[in-house]
mmCIF file of C-alpha atoms in Angstrom:
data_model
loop_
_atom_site.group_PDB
_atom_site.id
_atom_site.type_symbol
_atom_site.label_atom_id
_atom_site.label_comp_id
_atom_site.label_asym_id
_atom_site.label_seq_id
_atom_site.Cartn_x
_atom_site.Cartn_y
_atom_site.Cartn_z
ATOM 1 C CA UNK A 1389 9.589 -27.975 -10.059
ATOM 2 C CA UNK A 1390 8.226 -24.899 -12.236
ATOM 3 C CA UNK A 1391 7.722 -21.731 -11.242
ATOM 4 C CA UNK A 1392 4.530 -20.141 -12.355
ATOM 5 C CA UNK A 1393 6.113 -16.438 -12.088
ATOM 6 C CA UNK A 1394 9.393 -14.720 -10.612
ATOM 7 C CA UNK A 1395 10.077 -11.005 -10.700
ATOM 8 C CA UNK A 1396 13.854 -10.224 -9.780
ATOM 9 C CA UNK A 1397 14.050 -6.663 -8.180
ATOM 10 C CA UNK A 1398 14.877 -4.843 -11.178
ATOM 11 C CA UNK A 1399 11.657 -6.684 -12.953
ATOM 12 C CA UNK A 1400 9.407 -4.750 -10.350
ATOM 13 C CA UNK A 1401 7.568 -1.450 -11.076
ATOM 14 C CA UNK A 1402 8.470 1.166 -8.555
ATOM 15 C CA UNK A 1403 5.949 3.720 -8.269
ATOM 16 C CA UNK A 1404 5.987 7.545 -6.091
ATOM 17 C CA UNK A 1405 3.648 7.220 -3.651
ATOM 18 C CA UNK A 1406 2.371 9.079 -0.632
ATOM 19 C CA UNK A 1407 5.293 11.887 1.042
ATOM 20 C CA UNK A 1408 7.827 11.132 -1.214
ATOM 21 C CA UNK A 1409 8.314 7.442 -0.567
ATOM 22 C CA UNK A 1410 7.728 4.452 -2.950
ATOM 23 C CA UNK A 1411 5.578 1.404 -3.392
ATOM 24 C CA UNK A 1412 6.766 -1.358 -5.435
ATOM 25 C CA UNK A 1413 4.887 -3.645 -7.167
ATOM 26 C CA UNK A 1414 6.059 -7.361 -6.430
ATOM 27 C CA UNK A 1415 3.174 -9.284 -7.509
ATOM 28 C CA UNK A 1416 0.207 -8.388 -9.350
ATOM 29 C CA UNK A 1417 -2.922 -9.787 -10.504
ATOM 30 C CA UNK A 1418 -1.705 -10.829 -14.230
ATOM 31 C CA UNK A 1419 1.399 -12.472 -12.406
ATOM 32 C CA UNK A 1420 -1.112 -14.127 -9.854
ATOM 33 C CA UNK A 1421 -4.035 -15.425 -11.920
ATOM 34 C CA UNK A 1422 -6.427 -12.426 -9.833
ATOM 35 C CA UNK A 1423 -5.933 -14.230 -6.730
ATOM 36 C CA UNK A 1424 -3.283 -11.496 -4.897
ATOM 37 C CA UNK A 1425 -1.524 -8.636 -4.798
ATOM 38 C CA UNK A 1426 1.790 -8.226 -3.279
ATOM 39 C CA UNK A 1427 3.651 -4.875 -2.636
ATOM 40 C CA UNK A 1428 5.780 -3.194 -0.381
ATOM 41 C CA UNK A 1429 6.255 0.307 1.112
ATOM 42 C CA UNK A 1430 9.542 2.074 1.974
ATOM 43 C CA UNK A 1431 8.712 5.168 3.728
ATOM 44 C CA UNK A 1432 9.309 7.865 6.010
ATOM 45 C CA UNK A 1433 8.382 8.989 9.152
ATOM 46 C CA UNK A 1434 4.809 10.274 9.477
ATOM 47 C CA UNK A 1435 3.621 8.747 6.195
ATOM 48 C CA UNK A 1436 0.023 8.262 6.527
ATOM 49 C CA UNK A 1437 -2.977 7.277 3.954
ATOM 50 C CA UNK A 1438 -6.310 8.865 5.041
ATOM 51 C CA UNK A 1439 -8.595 6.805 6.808
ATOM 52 C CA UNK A 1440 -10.207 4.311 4.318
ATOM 53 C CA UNK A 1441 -11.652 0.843 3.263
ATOM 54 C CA UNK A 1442 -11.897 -1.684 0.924
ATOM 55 C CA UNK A 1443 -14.643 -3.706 -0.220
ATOM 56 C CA UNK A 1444 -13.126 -6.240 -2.608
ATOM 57 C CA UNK A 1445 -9.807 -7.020 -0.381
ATOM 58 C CA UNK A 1446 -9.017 -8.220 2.459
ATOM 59 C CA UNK A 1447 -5.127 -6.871 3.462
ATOM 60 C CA UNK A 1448 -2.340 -7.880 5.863
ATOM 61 C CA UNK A 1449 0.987 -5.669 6.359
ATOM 62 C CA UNK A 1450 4.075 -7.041 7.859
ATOM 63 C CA UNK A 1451 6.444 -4.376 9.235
ATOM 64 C CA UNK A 1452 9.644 -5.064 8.222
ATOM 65 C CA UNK A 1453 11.208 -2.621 9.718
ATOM 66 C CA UNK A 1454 10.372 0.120 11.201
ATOM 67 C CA UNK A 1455 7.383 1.020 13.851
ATOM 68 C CA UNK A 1456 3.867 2.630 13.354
ATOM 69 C CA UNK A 1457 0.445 3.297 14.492
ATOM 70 C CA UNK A 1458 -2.601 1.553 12.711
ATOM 71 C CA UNK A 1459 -6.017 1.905 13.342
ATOM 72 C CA UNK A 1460 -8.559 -0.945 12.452
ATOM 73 C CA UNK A 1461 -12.223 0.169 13.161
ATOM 74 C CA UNK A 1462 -12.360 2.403 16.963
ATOM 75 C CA UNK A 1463 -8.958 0.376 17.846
ATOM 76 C CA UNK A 1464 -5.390 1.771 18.001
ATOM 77 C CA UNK A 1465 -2.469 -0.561 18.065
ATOM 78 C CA UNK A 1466 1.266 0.151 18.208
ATOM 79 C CA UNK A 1467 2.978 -2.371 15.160
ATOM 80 C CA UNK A 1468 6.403 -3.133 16.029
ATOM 81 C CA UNK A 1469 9.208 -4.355 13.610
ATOM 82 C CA UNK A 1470 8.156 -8.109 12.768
ATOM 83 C CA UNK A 1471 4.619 -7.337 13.490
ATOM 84 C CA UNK A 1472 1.378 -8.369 11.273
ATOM 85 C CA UNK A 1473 -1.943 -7.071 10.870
ATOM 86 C CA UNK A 1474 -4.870 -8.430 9.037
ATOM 87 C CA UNK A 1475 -7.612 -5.864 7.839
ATOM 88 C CA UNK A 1476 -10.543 -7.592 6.674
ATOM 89 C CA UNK A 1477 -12.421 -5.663 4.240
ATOM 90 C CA UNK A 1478 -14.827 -2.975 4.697
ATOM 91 C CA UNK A 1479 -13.384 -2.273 7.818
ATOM 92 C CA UNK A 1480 -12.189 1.146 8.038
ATOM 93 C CA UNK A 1481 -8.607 1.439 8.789
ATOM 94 C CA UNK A 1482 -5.524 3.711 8.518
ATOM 95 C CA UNK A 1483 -1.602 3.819 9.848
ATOM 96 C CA UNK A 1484 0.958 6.325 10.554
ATOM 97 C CA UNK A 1485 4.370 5.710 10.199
ATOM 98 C CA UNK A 1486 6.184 6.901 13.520
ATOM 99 C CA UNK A 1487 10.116 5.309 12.801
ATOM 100 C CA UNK A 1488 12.289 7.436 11.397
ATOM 101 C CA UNK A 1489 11.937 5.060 7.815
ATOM 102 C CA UNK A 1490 9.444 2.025 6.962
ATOM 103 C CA UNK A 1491 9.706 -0.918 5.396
ATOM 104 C CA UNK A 1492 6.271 -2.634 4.925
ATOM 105 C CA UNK A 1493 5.326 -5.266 3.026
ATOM 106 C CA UNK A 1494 1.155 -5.672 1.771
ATOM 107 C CA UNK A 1495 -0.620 -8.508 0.794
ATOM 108 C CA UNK A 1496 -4.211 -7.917 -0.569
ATOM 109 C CA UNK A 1497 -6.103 -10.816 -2.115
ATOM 110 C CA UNK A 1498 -7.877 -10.804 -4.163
ATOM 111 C CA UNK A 1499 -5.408 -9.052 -6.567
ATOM 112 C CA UNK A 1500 -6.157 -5.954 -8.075
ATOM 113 C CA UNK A 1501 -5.378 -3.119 -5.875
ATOM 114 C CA UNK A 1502 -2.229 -2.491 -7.685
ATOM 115 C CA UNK A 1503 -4.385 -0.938 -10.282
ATOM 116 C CA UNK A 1504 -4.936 2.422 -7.221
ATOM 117 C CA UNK A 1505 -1.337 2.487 -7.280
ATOM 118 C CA UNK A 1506 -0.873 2.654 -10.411
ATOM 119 C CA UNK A 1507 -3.506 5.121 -11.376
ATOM 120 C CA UNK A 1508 -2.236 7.788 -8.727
ATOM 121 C CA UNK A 1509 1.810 7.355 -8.430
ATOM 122 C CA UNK A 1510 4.074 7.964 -10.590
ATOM 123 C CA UNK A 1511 6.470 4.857 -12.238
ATOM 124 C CA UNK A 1512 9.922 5.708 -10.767
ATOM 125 C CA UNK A 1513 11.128 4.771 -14.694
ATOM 126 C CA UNK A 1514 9.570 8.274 -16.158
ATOM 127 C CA UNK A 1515 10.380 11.588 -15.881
ATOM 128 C CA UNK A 1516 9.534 13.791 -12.183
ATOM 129 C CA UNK A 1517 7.173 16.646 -13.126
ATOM 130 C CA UNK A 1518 8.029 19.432 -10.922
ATOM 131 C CA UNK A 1519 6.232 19.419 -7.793
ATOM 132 C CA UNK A 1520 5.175 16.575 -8.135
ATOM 133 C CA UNK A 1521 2.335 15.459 -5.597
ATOM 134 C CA UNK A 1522 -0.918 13.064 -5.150
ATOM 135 C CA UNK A 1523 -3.520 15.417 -4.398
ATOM 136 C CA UNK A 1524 -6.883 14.204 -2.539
ATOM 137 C CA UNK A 1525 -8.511 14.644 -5.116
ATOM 138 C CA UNK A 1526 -6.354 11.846 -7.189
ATOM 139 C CA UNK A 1527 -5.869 9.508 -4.418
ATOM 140 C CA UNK A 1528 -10.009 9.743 -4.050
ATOM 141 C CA UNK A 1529 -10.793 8.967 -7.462
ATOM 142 C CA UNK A 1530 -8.438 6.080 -7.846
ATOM 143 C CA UNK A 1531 -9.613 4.305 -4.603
ATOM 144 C CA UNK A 1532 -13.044 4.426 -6.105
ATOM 145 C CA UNK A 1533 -12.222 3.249 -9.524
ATOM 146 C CA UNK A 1534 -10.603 -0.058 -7.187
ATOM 147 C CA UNK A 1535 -13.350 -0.539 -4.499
ATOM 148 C CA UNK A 1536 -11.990 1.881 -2.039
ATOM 149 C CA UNK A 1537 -13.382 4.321 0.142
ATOM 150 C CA UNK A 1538 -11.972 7.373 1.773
ATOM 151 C CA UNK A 1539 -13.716 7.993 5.461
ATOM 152 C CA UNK A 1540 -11.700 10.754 6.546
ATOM 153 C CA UNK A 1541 -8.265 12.622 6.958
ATOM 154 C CA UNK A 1542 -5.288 10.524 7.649
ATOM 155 C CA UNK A 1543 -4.754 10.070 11.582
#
């Protein structure tokens, strides 16, 4: 059997992301011939990305552990540990974290997304600027530069 690509832990980029928690990077696009991207959250309560869609990817989150809120289109759902969502793309969507701490694993495909990431957290591996933060502003343009669009506050 041969493996076209493994990643142990430490191999993964960790990145800042949204409130102080972190996204890691467990598959990419290079790693996946552009077919997927794989990452995963862990975050705290009341993390929450504005209200948004994509129109390259279509995503699914799996809730590790943990419990939140996610909004696909005019519906509101409760997602309990173990739970799964799929969010076809350009449907507008959002979630809020409501558990004390999240884990949550994303699958986009096709791959690519990682690139928003990348562009607007910060690798875990350099330095913390003081104050560090991802204004609007930041998180707007790099969901543009990958397809994205930001509809609104987060909920």
């Amino acid at each position: 059997m041969t493996m076209a690509y493994l990643a142990q832990p430490e191999q993964q980029q960790k990145l800042e992301w949204l409130d102080g928690g972190t996204f890691s990077v467990l598959l990419d696009k290079e790693a996946t011939e552009g077919k997927l991207t794989v990452g995963r959250f862990d975050v705290a309560r009341g993390e929450a990305p504005p209200l948004h869609l994509h129109t390259r990817e279509d995503e699914v989150f799996m809730l590790i552990k943990g419990t939140a809120l996610v909004w696909s289109g005019e519906e509101e759902h409760e997602l309990r540990e173990g739970g799964i969502v799929y969010l076809p793309r350009n449907v507008p969507h959002a979630y809020r974290i409501t558990s004390d701490r999240a884990d949550l694993l994303m699958i986009d495909t096709p791959g690519g997304i990682e690139g928003m990431f990348r562009h607007a957290g910060r690798d875990l591996t350099t330095p913390r600027p003081d104050g560090f933060d991802i204004p609007t502003s930041l998180l707007a343009e790099a969901s543009e530069l990958y397809g994205g669009t930001i509809l609104g506050p987060p909920r």
